[in-house]
Amino acid sequence: MLDEEGLRQAVLKGDRDSVRTFVTAALDTGVDAVKILNAGLLPAMDVVGKRFGAKQIYISEVLLSARAMHAGLALIRPALARAGGGADTKPVVVLGTVKGDLHDIGKNLVGMMLEAGGFTVVDLGTNVSAQKFIQAVNEHGAQVVGLSALLTTTMREMRQTLAELRRSAGTVKAVIGGAPVTQEFADTIGADGYAPDAASAVARIKELVAPA
Ligand code: B1M
């Protein structure tokens, strides 16, 4: 059974131990990992974001909530990955938050949902330079590269990274996302895809790797 309200409150309070307790109890009783994500962890982080935007809480509180959420994500990650199936050769997606940007909660969700959707994800973390993206795409033979940005300032870095990928990383498809990013921006910089959330990122990337 999932105590949705209890889990949400634990994330809001930044109570890492309680988050682990609620998530473990839910997993032990057979609750689907995607439900734990969508009914507990994600809505709580959404509230945190809104409260921060409305200046009702401080960054320190945001960080505590983010840390608590990560503790829950770590527990559901194996179940999400198992849901992705065990195909021998999964398509590879290189994922990262662009240079200058340290936000990774949304990017991590995209990564987990991709694993759950049957992809191999090479997560380069945050503050990733164009060179690192290019190196990883070539090294892992990735079909898709996913760029995340949460700051209007680092959206510019996306444009630059994409231009360098086009020059040095062959035919890799690029998908972009993050709160300030729009379809219009994706079209402007010539990205192959844009997704407003983790679930649609998986859907868009599946379309891009599907045989023509
Ligand atoms: Co920062 N921050 N932050 N922050 N932060 C925002 C983004 C901001 C909107 C807050 C505000 O002012 N209201 C604002 C940006 C303003 C702007 O540029 N327009 C902001 C700012 C200004 C800053 C700093 C500059 C603050 C400062 O130091 N003065 C600083 C920048 C540091 C840096 O990056 N260089 C900073 C720092 C931080 C923390 C470190 C404290 C922390 C990040 C912790 C972490 O990520 N590990 C933080 C947080 C948590 C936030 C908010 C509150 C929440 C972001 C979040 O995690 N949302 C945010 C305010 C808000 O969003 N209301 C804010 C939850 C997450 C699930 O959503 O990331 O949007 P999101 O991901 C979604 C989609 O966007 C999409 O799917 C995800 C899941 O559905 N998506 C993709 C994301 N990536 C994708 C990639 C895809 C496809 C979809 O394809 C590859």
XYZ file of N, CA and C and ligand atoms in Angstrom:
727
model
N 0.831 -1.200 0.000
C 0.000 0.000 0.000
C 0.876 1.265 0.000
N 0.444 2.275 -0.726
C 1.211 3.526 -0.745
C 0.472 4.600 0.034
N 1.130 5.119 1.073
C 0.571 6.256 1.800
C 1.007 7.522 1.045
N 0.174 7.902 0.060
C 0.556 8.996 -0.848
C 0.781 10.298 -0.091
N -0.185 10.612 0.798
C -0.089 11.884 1.516
C 1.126 11.883 2.455
N 1.351 10.733 3.117
C 2.501 10.626 4.020
C 3.806 10.834 3.272
N 3.904 10.219 2.087
C 5.128 10.343 1.291
C 5.322 11.785 0.819
N 4.224 12.396 0.366
C 4.345 13.791 -0.102
C 4.792 14.708 1.034
N 4.189 14.515 2.215
C 4.548 15.354 3.359
C 6.022 15.152 3.749
N 6.477 13.904 3.650
C 7.873 13.614 4.012
C 8.830 14.333 3.064
N 8.488 14.356 1.751
C 9.339 15.091 0.797
C 9.289 16.587 1.109
N 8.077 17.090 1.371
C 7.923 18.528 1.651
C 8.746 18.933 2.872
N 8.782 18.056 3.884
C 9.552 18.372 5.101
C 11.041 18.098 4.925
N 11.408 17.469 3.825
C 12.817 17.114 3.622
C 13.247 15.996 4.548
N 12.301 15.139 4.921
C 12.569 14.073 5.881
C 12.970 12.795 5.126
N 14.286 12.665 4.921
C 14.811 11.582 4.095
C 14.460 10.196 4.658
N 14.575 10.047 5.981
C 14.310 8.728 6.581
C 12.856 8.315 6.370
N 11.944 9.271 6.562
C 10.526 8.924 6.365
C 10.231 8.598 4.909
N 10.875 9.335 3.990
C 10.675 9.032 2.567
C 11.080 7.586 2.307
N 12.252 7.216 2.835
C 12.715 5.825 2.624
C 11.717 4.832 3.214
N 11.178 5.159 4.396
C 10.232 4.244 5.053
C 8.972 4.072 4.197
N 8.402 5.190 3.739
C 7.170 5.112 2.933
C 7.414 4.354 1.623
N 8.546 4.665 0.964
C 8.811 4.033 -0.332
C 9.071 2.534 -0.146
N 9.848 2.190 0.878
C 10.142 0.769 1.111
C 8.853 0.007 1.413
N 8.003 0.596 2.250
C 6.738 -0.075 2.593
C 5.900 -0.286 1.332
N 5.876 0.718 0.460
C 5.082 0.593 -0.763
C 5.654 -0.503 -1.667
N 6.975 -0.484 -1.849
C 7.600 -1.508 -2.710
C 7.376 -2.908 -2.139
N 7.504 -3.022 -0.808
C 7.337 -4.341 -0.165
C 5.932 -4.898 -0.352
N 4.953 -3.998 -0.515
C 3.578 -4.496 -0.681
C 3.170 -4.515 -2.165
N 4.184 -4.402 -3.040
C 3.928 -4.613 -4.467
C 3.421 -3.397 -5.223
N 3.547 -2.200 -4.642
C 3.089 -0.999 -5.364
C 4.056 -0.720 -6.528
N 3.501 -0.370 -7.678
C 4.280 -0.092 -8.875
C 5.170 1.144 -8.665
N 6.442 1.021 -9.082
C 7.391 2.125 -8.895
C 6.921 3.406 -9.604
N 6.284 3.235 -10.758
C 5.824 4.418 -11.503
C 4.735 5.146 -10.701
N 3.920 4.374 -9.967
C 2.879 5.004 -9.144
C 3.526 5.784 -7.983
N 4.567 5.205 -7.395
C 5.255 5.898 -6.288
C 5.813 7.234 -6.792
N 6.335 7.190 -8.011
C 6.895 8.401 -8.623
C 5.799 9.428 -8.903
N 4.742 8.971 -9.578
C 3.729 9.916 -10.067
C 2.739 10.382 -9.009
N 2.512 9.536 -7.982
C 1.515 9.922 -6.975
C 2.159 10.508 -5.721
N 3.457 10.268 -5.541
C 4.086 10.740 -4.312
C 5.224 11.719 -4.546
N 6.279 11.246 -5.193
C 7.513 12.046 -5.283
C 7.353 13.275 -6.173
N 6.796 13.061 -7.381
C 6.702 14.182 -8.335
C 5.782 15.304 -7.867
N 4.552 14.986 -7.422
C 3.676 16.080 -6.992
C 4.258 16.853 -5.814
N 4.976 16.155 -4.932
C 5.567 16.851 -3.781
C 6.625 17.852 -4.254
N 7.450 17.427 -5.215
C 8.515 18.315 -5.690
C 7.924 19.482 -6.469
N 6.770 19.243 -7.070
C 6.071 20.304 -7.784
C 5.642 21.396 -6.789
N 5.105 20.950 -5.640
C 4.683 21.906 -4.601
C 5.906 22.685 -4.089
N 7.016 21.964 -3.903
C 8.243 22.624 -3.428
C 8.653 23.728 -4.408
N 8.625 23.385 -5.706
C 8.989 24.365 -6.730
C 8.092 25.587 -6.678
N 6.789 25.353 -6.498
C 5.830 26.479 -6.470
C 6.068 27.338 -5.220
N 6.293 26.678 -4.078
C 6.517 27.451 -2.841
C 7.798 28.287 -2.938
N 8.818 27.699 -3.592
C 10.076 28.436 -3.758
C 9.857 29.636 -4.682
N 9.123 29.383 -5.778
C 8.815 30.457 -6.731
C 8.043 31.578 -6.076
N 7.170 31.223 -5.104
C 6.353 32.230 -4.413
C 7.071 32.794 -3.181
N 8.351 32.458 -3.052
C 9.191 32.938 -1.934
C 8.638 32.541 -0.561
N 7.941 31.400 -0.513
C 7.397 30.926 0.777
C 8.417 30.071 1.523
N 9.410 29.543 0.800
C 10.449 28.736 1.448
C 11.817 29.162 0.919
N 12.857 28.789 1.670
C 14.227 29.155 1.293
C 14.875 28.040 0.474
N 15.982 28.396 -0.186
C 16.721 27.407 -0.989
C 17.162 26.226 -0.125
N 17.547 26.503 1.121
C 18.005 25.403 1.991
C 16.891 24.359 2.142
N 15.639 24.834 2.221
C 14.519 23.888 2.346
C 14.296 23.123 1.032
N 14.494 23.845 -0.081
C 14.374 23.180 -1.384
C 15.389 22.044 -1.475
N 16.607 22.343 -1.023
C 17.667 21.334 -1.115
C 17.368 20.119 -0.251
N 16.808 20.379 0.934
C 16.454 19.247 1.808
C 15.388 18.377 1.142
N 14.397 19.037 0.524
C 13.351 18.269 -0.169
C 13.935 17.504 -1.350
N 14.829 18.163 -2.085
C 15.445 17.497 -3.247
C 16.229 16.273 -2.780
N 16.929 16.413 -1.664
C 17.723 15.295 -1.140
C 16.804 14.142 -0.708
N 15.698 14.502 -0.080
C 14.743 13.476 0.356
C 14.142 12.774 -0.863
N 13.849 13.572 -1.895
C 13.269 12.970 -3.093
C 14.266 12.005 -3.735
N 15.531 12.410 -3.793
C 16.560 11.536 -4.373
C 16.665 10.218 -3.610
N 16.492 10.279 -2.279
C 16.554 9.046 -1.482
C 15.448 8.096 -1.924
N 14.266 8.647 -2.212
C 13.158 7.819 -2.696
C 13.417 7.308 -4.109
N 13.944 8.187 -4.961
C 14.233 7.790 -6.344
C 15.232 6.640 -6.380
N 16.238 6.709 -5.489
C 17.266 5.661 -5.474
C 16.632 4.302 -5.191
N 15.613 4.284 -4.341
C 14.976 3.005 -3.992
C 14.115 2.446 -5.130
N 13.495 3.338 -5.908
C 12.621 2.814 -6.980
C 13.374 2.589 -8.295
N 14.603 3.101 -8.380
C 15.355 2.988 -9.637
C 15.453 1.534 -10.155
N 15.825 0.547 -9.313
C 15.933 -0.824 -9.843
C 14.607 -1.325 -10.410
N 13.504 -1.012 -9.732
C 12.198 -1.481 -10.215
C 11.854 -0.812 -11.543
N 12.180 0.467 -11.662
C 11.913 1.165 -12.922
C 12.757 0.563 -14.046
N 14.023 0.266 -13.733
C 14.907 -0.305 -14.755
C 14.406 -1.684 -15.183
N 13.937 -2.492 -14.207
C 13.407 -3.816 -14.552
C 12.201 -3.691 -15.467
N 11.389 -2.682 -15.207
C 10.187 -2.478 -16.031
C 10.581 -2.209 -17.484
N 11.847 -1.786 -17.679
C 12.316 -1.486 -19.034
C 12.621 -2.720 -19.858
N 12.581 -3.917 -19.234
C 12.809 -5.147 -19.983
C 14.276 -5.466 -20.141
N 14.575 -6.640 -20.701
C 15.969 -7.086 -20.706
C 16.520 -7.324 -22.096
N 16.115 -6.535 -23.055
C 16.631 -6.724 -24.413
C 18.153 -6.631 -24.410
N 18.793 -7.431 -25.278
C 20.252 -7.471 -25.293
C 20.849 -6.154 -25.771
N 20.316 -5.626 -26.860
C 20.878 -4.388 -27.382
C 19.834 -3.276 -27.293
N 19.951 -2.523 -26.237
C 19.014 -1.415 -26.066
C 19.605 -0.170 -26.729
N 18.755 0.697 -27.268
C 19.274 1.953 -27.812
C 19.907 2.789 -26.691
N 20.990 3.492 -27.044
C 21.729 4.250 -26.035
C 21.377 5.739 -26.114
N 21.077 6.318 -24.964
C 20.834 7.763 -24.874
C 21.881 8.368 -23.943
N 22.608 9.354 -24.447
C 23.530 10.109 -23.584
C 22.758 11.310 -23.056
N 22.795 11.483 -21.737
C 21.950 12.495 -21.104
C 22.790 13.396 -20.199
N 22.440 14.670 -20.148
C 23.158 15.540 -19.213
C 22.520 16.914 -19.133
N 22.853 17.624 -18.063
C 22.454 19.027 -17.921
C 23.600 19.874 -18.470
N 23.255 20.855 -19.297
C 24.300 21.573 -20.043
C 25.200 22.418 -19.140
N 26.312 22.836 -19.716
C 27.345 23.593 -18.995
C 26.750 24.830 -18.315
N 27.164 25.055 -17.092
C 26.719 26.230 -16.349
C 25.474 25.974 -15.523
N 24.896 24.793 -15.667
C 23.614 24.503 -15.009
C 23.755 23.289 -14.092
N 23.353 23.473 -12.825
C 23.539 22.409 -11.829
C 22.240 21.688 -11.474
N 21.137 22.060 -12.104
C 19.851 21.415 -11.790
C 19.821 19.996 -12.377
N 19.446 19.027 -11.543
C 19.455 17.666 -12.090
C 18.237 16.818 -11.716
N 17.298 17.378 -10.974
C 16.178 16.540 -10.521
C 15.341 16.079 -11.722
N 14.983 17.026 -12.584
C 14.191 16.672 -13.768
C 14.961 15.766 -14.715
N 16.235 16.088 -14.914
C 17.069 15.252 -15.800
C 17.155 13.823 -15.268
N 17.292 13.674 -13.950
C 17.361 12.320 -13.370
C 16.055 11.554 -13.600
N 14.951 12.285 -13.514
C 13.659 11.631 -13.770
C 13.574 11.156 -15.220
N 14.016 12.019 -16.123
C 14.014 11.627 -17.536
C 14.854 10.361 -17.707
N 16.024 10.339 -17.060
C 16.909 9.173 -17.168
C 16.243 7.908 -16.656
N 15.592 8.028 -15.506
C 14.953 6.836 -14.940
C 13.796 6.336 -15.802
N 13.020 7.300 -16.314
C 11.891 6.899 -17.162
C 12.405 6.266 -18.469
N 13.542 6.757 -18.961
C 14.114 6.148 -20.173
C 14.557 4.722 -19.886
N 15.208 4.522 -18.721
C 15.621 3.156 -18.360
C 14.386 2.266 -18.268
N 13.349 2.801 -17.656
C 12.104 2.032 -17.537
C 11.494 1.764 -18.912
N 11.796 2.647 -19.870
C 11.239 2.503 -21.217
C 12.097 1.639 -22.128
N 13.172 1.053 -21.579
C 13.964 0.101 -22.363
C 15.220 0.666 -23.003
N 15.694 1.818 -22.522
C 16.916 2.404 -23.080
C 18.097 2.199 -22.130
N 19.304 2.183 -22.690
C 20.509 2.282 -21.865
C 20.837 3.762 -21.757
N 20.974 4.245 -20.531
C 21.215 5.679 -20.339
C 22.639 5.902 -19.822
N 23.365 6.768 -20.532
C 24.684 7.187 -20.058
C 24.493 8.591 -19.511
N 24.438 8.694 -18.190
C 24.139 9.989 -17.561
C 25.445 10.706 -17.212
N 25.667 11.848 -17.864
C 26.927 12.579 -17.651
C 26.834 13.566 -16.497
N 25.651 13.668 -15.878
C 25.515 14.553 -14.718
C 25.169 15.975 -15.103
N 25.690 16.923 -14.335
C 25.366 18.332 -14.575
C 26.601 19.084 -15.075
N 26.368 20.332 -15.520
C 27.473 21.201 -15.938
C 28.336 20.510 -17.000
N 27.682 19.930 -18.000
C 28.383 19.109 -18.986
C 28.737 19.958 -20.224
N 30.008 19.948 -20.584
C 30.454 20.730 -21.739
C 30.093 20.013 -23.040
N 30.093 20.774 -24.136
C 29.812 20.195 -25.462
C 30.808 19.076 -25.761
N 32.063 19.303 -25.408
C 33.094 18.289 -25.679
C 32.790 16.971 -24.998
N 32.313 17.058 -23.734
C 31.993 15.824 -23.006
C 30.826 15.091 -23.656
N 29.815 15.861 -24.114
C 28.686 15.223 -24.802
C 29.194 14.502 -26.060
N 30.028 15.193 -26.836
C 30.515 14.622 -28.102
C 31.307 13.339 -27.827
N 32.197 13.431 -26.838
C 33.037 12.275 -26.502
C 32.167 11.070 -26.114
N 31.153 11.316 -25.272
C 30.309 10.214 -24.799
C 29.464 9.637 -25.932
N 28.940 10.503 -26.794
C 28.121 10.018 -27.922
C 28.965 9.104 -28.808
N 30.189 9.538 -29.109
C 31.046 8.736 -29.983
C 31.506 7.456 -29.283
N 31.858 7.568 -28.016
C 32.363 6.402 -27.272
C 31.295 5.307 -27.132
N 30.045 5.728 -26.863
C 28.996 4.736 -26.590
C 28.116 4.446 -27.811
N 28.430 5.080 -28.934
C 27.620 4.864 -30.134
C 26.153 5.212 -29.898
N 25.932 6.342 -29.222
C 24.555 6.708 -28.849
C 23.734 7.108 -30.071
N 22.462 6.713 -30.054
C 21.545 7.138 -31.116
C 20.949 8.510 -30.790
N 20.838 8.805 -29.482
C 20.176 10.050 -29.070
C 20.987 10.712 -27.965
N 21.005 12.055 -28.012
C 21.582 12.801 -26.896
C 20.468 13.678 -26.316
N 20.365 13.677 -24.984
C 19.332 14.468 -24.317
C 19.957 15.581 -23.494
N 19.548 16.816 -23.802
C 20.110 17.973 -23.097
C 19.038 18.593 -22.210
N 19.403 18.842 -20.958
C 18.470 19.476 -20.036
C 19.018 20.832 -19.604
N 18.120 21.825 -19.432
C 18.523 23.138 -18.903
C 17.361 23.714 -18.109
N 17.670 24.292 -16.958
C 16.622 24.876 -16.106
C 16.736 26.394 -16.006
N 17.788 26.950 -16.590
C 17.994 28.400 -16.491
C 17.872 29.021 -17.879
N 17.286 30.206 -17.932
C 17.188 30.857 -19.242
C 18.599 31.129 -19.781
N 19.542 31.388 -18.868
C 20.915 31.661 -19.318
C 21.557 30.425 -19.960
N 21.266 29.242 -19.435
C 21.935 28.053 -19.990
C 21.212 27.499 -21.226
N 20.044 28.047 -21.548
C 19.426 27.662 -22.826
C 20.357 28.040 -23.978
N 21.105 29.143 -23.802
C 22.060 29.551 -24.843
C 23.127 28.480 -25.048
N 23.514 27.861 -23.927
C 24.523 26.799 -23.993
C 23.998 25.609 -24.805
N 22.667 25.393 -24.721
C 22.078 24.301 -25.514
C 22.313 24.535 -27.006
N 22.103 25.764 -27.423
C 22.274 26.098 -28.845
C 23.705 25.787 -29.284
N 24.666 26.237 -28.440
C 26.080 26.044 -28.739
C 26.442 24.554 -28.766
N 25.942 23.826 -27.752
C 26.241 22.385 -27.658
C 25.697 21.650 -28.876
N 24.487 22.017 -29.259
C 23.871 21.360 -30.408
C 24.681 21.624 -31.684
N 25.134 22.857 -31.847
C 25.921 23.200 -33.037
C 27.196 22.356 -33.073
N 27.842 22.190 -31.918
C 29.092 21.410 -31.894
C 28.818 19.922 -32.105
N 27.682 19.441 -31.571
C 27.315 18.032 -31.794
C 27.102 17.775 -33.288
N 26.464 18.713 -33.952
C 26.203 18.551 -35.392
C 27.521 18.450 -36.162
N 28.535 19.210 -35.685
C 29.825 19.203 -36.385
C 30.601 17.914 -36.132
N 30.492 17.370 -34.882
C 31.444 16.318 -34.491
C 30.838 15.004 -34.043
N 29.519 14.860 -34.048
C 28.963 13.611 -33.514
C 28.008 12.948 -34.502
N 28.337 13.046 -35.783
C 27.606 12.302 -36.805
C 26.117 12.585 -36.824
N 25.344 11.513 -36.884
C 23.903 11.672 -37.111
C 23.087 11.566 -35.827
N 23.728 11.723 -34.676
C 22.999 11.571 -33.416
C 21.796 12.534 -33.376
N 20.667 12.024 -32.851
C 19.473 12.871 -32.712
C 19.544 13.590 -31.368
N 19.079 14.835 -31.351
C 19.142 15.604 -30.110
C 17.744 15.969 -29.630
N 17.508 15.674 -28.351
C 16.223 16.024 -27.725
C 16.528 16.947 -26.554
N 15.727 18.015 -26.430
C 15.992 18.968 -25.353
C 14.757 19.144 -24.468
N 15.015 19.578 -23.222
C 13.913 19.828 -22.307
C 14.382 20.557 -21.066
N 13.432 20.869 -20.192
C 13.723 21.653 -18.990
C 12.709 22.773 -18.901
N 12.462 23.265 -17.688
C 11.348 24.192 -17.474
C 11.272 25.385 -18.445
N 12.389 26.075 -18.757
C 12.237 27.254 -19.624
C 12.221 26.919 -21.119
N 12.462 25.663 -21.452
C 12.603 25.269 -22.867
C 11.220 25.051 -23.497
N 11.093 25.452 -24.756
C 9.811 25.302 -25.464
C 10.038 24.620 -26.815
N 8.941 24.184 -27.405
C 9.019 23.605 -28.753
C 9.561 24.654 -29.736
N 9.120 25.896 -29.532
C 9.565 26.971 -30.430
C 11.084 27.131 -30.375
N 11.615 27.083 -29.141
C 13.069 27.206 -28.987
C 13.767 26.012 -29.655
N 13.201 24.821 -29.444
C 13.792 23.618 -30.047
C 13.838 23.767 -31.569
N 12.752 24.296 -32.141
C 12.723 24.490 -33.599
C 13.781 25.515 -34.018
N 13.905 26.572 -33.221
C 14.858 27.636 -33.563
C 16.289 27.111 -33.620
N 16.646 26.245 -32.659
C 18.047 25.797 -32.643
C 18.240 24.492 -33.438
N 17.155 23.978 -34.008
C 17.279 22.793 -34.869
C 17.394 21.481 -34.116
N 16.799 21.398 -32.908
C 16.801 20.114 -32.198
C 15.821 19.161 -32.888
N 16.080 17.861 -32.742
C 15.185 16.873 -33.369
C 13.922 16.668 -32.552
N 14.000 17.009 -31.261
C 12.824 16.800 -30.436
C 12.846 17.667 -29.200
N 11.642 17.927 -28.674
C 11.467 18.650 -27.408
C 10.443 17.869 -26.600
N 10.619 17.853 -25.277
C 9.600 17.213 -24.431
C 9.403 18.042 -23.172
N 8.145 18.283 -22.792
C 7.873 19.095 -21.600
C 8.017 18.321 -20.290
N 8.011 16.996 -20.359
C 8.144 16.218 -19.125
C 8.792 14.868 -19.436
N 9.043 14.117 -18.345
C 9.821 12.882 -18.505
C 9.082 11.851 -19.368
N 7.777 11.717 -19.160
C 7.040 10.702 -19.915
C 7.045 11.035 -21.410
N 6.846 12.323 -21.745
C 6.849 12.639 -23.182
C 8.253 12.594 -23.762
N 9.282 12.755 -22.920
C 10.657 12.601 -23.437
C 10.850 11.164 -23.928
N 10.357 10.214 -23.147
C 10.495 8.807 -23.553
C 9.737 8.565 -24.862
N 8.520 9.093 -24.935
C 7.711 8.889 -26.145
C 8.411 9.491 -27.370
N 8.949 10.710 -27.208
C 9.598 11.387 -28.348
C 10.846 10.626 -28.790
N 11.624 10.147 -27.801
C 12.870 9.444 -28.133
C 12.545 8.096 -28.790
N 11.479 7.460 -28.342
C 11.074 6.202 -28.998
C 10.736 6.459 -30.464
N 10.050 7.569 -30.733
C 9.725 7.893 -32.141
C 11.009 8.075 -32.950
N 11.996 8.761 -32.332
C 13.216 9.079 -33.077
C 14.054 7.846 -33.399
N 14.020 6.825 -32.517
C 14.849 5.641 -32.785
C 14.085 4.547 -33.534
N 12.776 4.769 -33.731
C 11.988 3.746 -34.435
C 12.451 3.651 -35.881
N 12.532 2.417 -36.407
C 12.949 2.282 -37.809
C 11.968 3.006 -38.731
N 12.511 3.682 -39.754
C 11.653 4.473 -40.653
C 10.768 3.573 -41.502
Co 17.196 26.770 -9.097
N 16.219 27.984 -10.301
N 18.681 27.939 -9.132
N 17.899 25.530 -7.818
N 15.436 25.926 -8.972
C 14.860 27.498 -10.752
C 14.979 26.735 -12.069
C 14.099 28.887 -10.901
C 12.950 28.864 -11.914
C 13.634 29.344 -9.501
C 12.938 30.712 -9.502
O 13.578 31.722 -9.575
N 11.621 30.742 -9.435
C 15.279 29.843 -11.310
C 15.555 29.960 -12.803
C 15.110 31.299 -13.363
C 15.409 31.371 -14.811
O 16.503 31.210 -15.274
N 14.364 31.621 -15.561
C 16.443 29.218 -10.558
C 17.622 29.921 -10.209
C 17.679 31.388 -10.561
C 18.715 29.284 -9.569
C 20.039 29.895 -9.131
C 20.682 30.889 -10.131
C 19.777 30.543 -7.760
C 20.931 31.328 -7.180
O 21.962 30.765 -6.907
N 20.701 32.619 -7.074
C 20.934 28.655 -8.930
C 21.643 28.256 -10.240
C 22.693 27.192 -10.018
C 23.210 26.672 -11.348
O 22.577 25.831 -11.931
N 24.314 27.207 -11.844
C 19.913 27.647 -8.560
C 20.147 26.558 -7.718
C 19.201 25.632 -7.343
C 19.457 24.551 -6.303
C 20.893 23.998 -6.336
C 19.166 25.171 -4.962
C 18.310 23.512 -6.638
C 18.748 22.420 -7.646
C 18.987 21.094 -6.966
C 19.170 20.004 -7.972
O 18.670 20.026 -9.082
N 19.939 19.025 -7.555
C 17.302 24.408 -7.353
C 15.950 24.051 -7.538
C 15.493 22.741 -6.886
C 15.056 24.850 -8.288
C 13.520 24.702 -8.447
C 12.902 25.174 -7.133
C 12.983 23.333 -8.751
C 13.577 22.684 -9.993
C 13.161 21.238 -10.019
O 13.918 20.355 -9.643
N 11.896 21.010 -10.389
C 13.221 25.694 -9.650
C 11.886 26.422 -9.519
C 10.760 25.706 -10.187
O 10.935 24.901 -11.090
N 9.577 26.059 -9.784
C 14.470 26.495 -9.732
C 11.289 19.652 -10.345
C 11.656 18.894 -11.638
C 10.960 17.532 -11.581
O 11.165 19.615 -12.738
O 13.487 20.221 -13.569
O 11.432 21.209 -14.672
P 12.084 20.094 -13.985
O 12.073 18.799 -14.960
C 10.909 18.375 -15.621
C 10.738 19.010 -17.011
O 11.302 20.299 -17.123
C 11.298 18.004 -17.953
O 11.007 16.766 -17.334
C 11.154 16.891 -15.926
C 10.217 15.935 -15.248
O 8.885 16.094 -15.654
N 12.716 17.984 -18.316
C 13.092 17.425 -19.494
C 13.812 18.343 -17.638
N 14.903 18.065 -18.342
C 14.499 17.475 -19.495
C 15.209 16.962 -20.591
C 14.485 16.405 -21.644
C 13.095 16.394 -21.629
C 12.377 16.884 -20.555
O 15.061 15.874 -22.724
C 16.413 15.524 -22.665
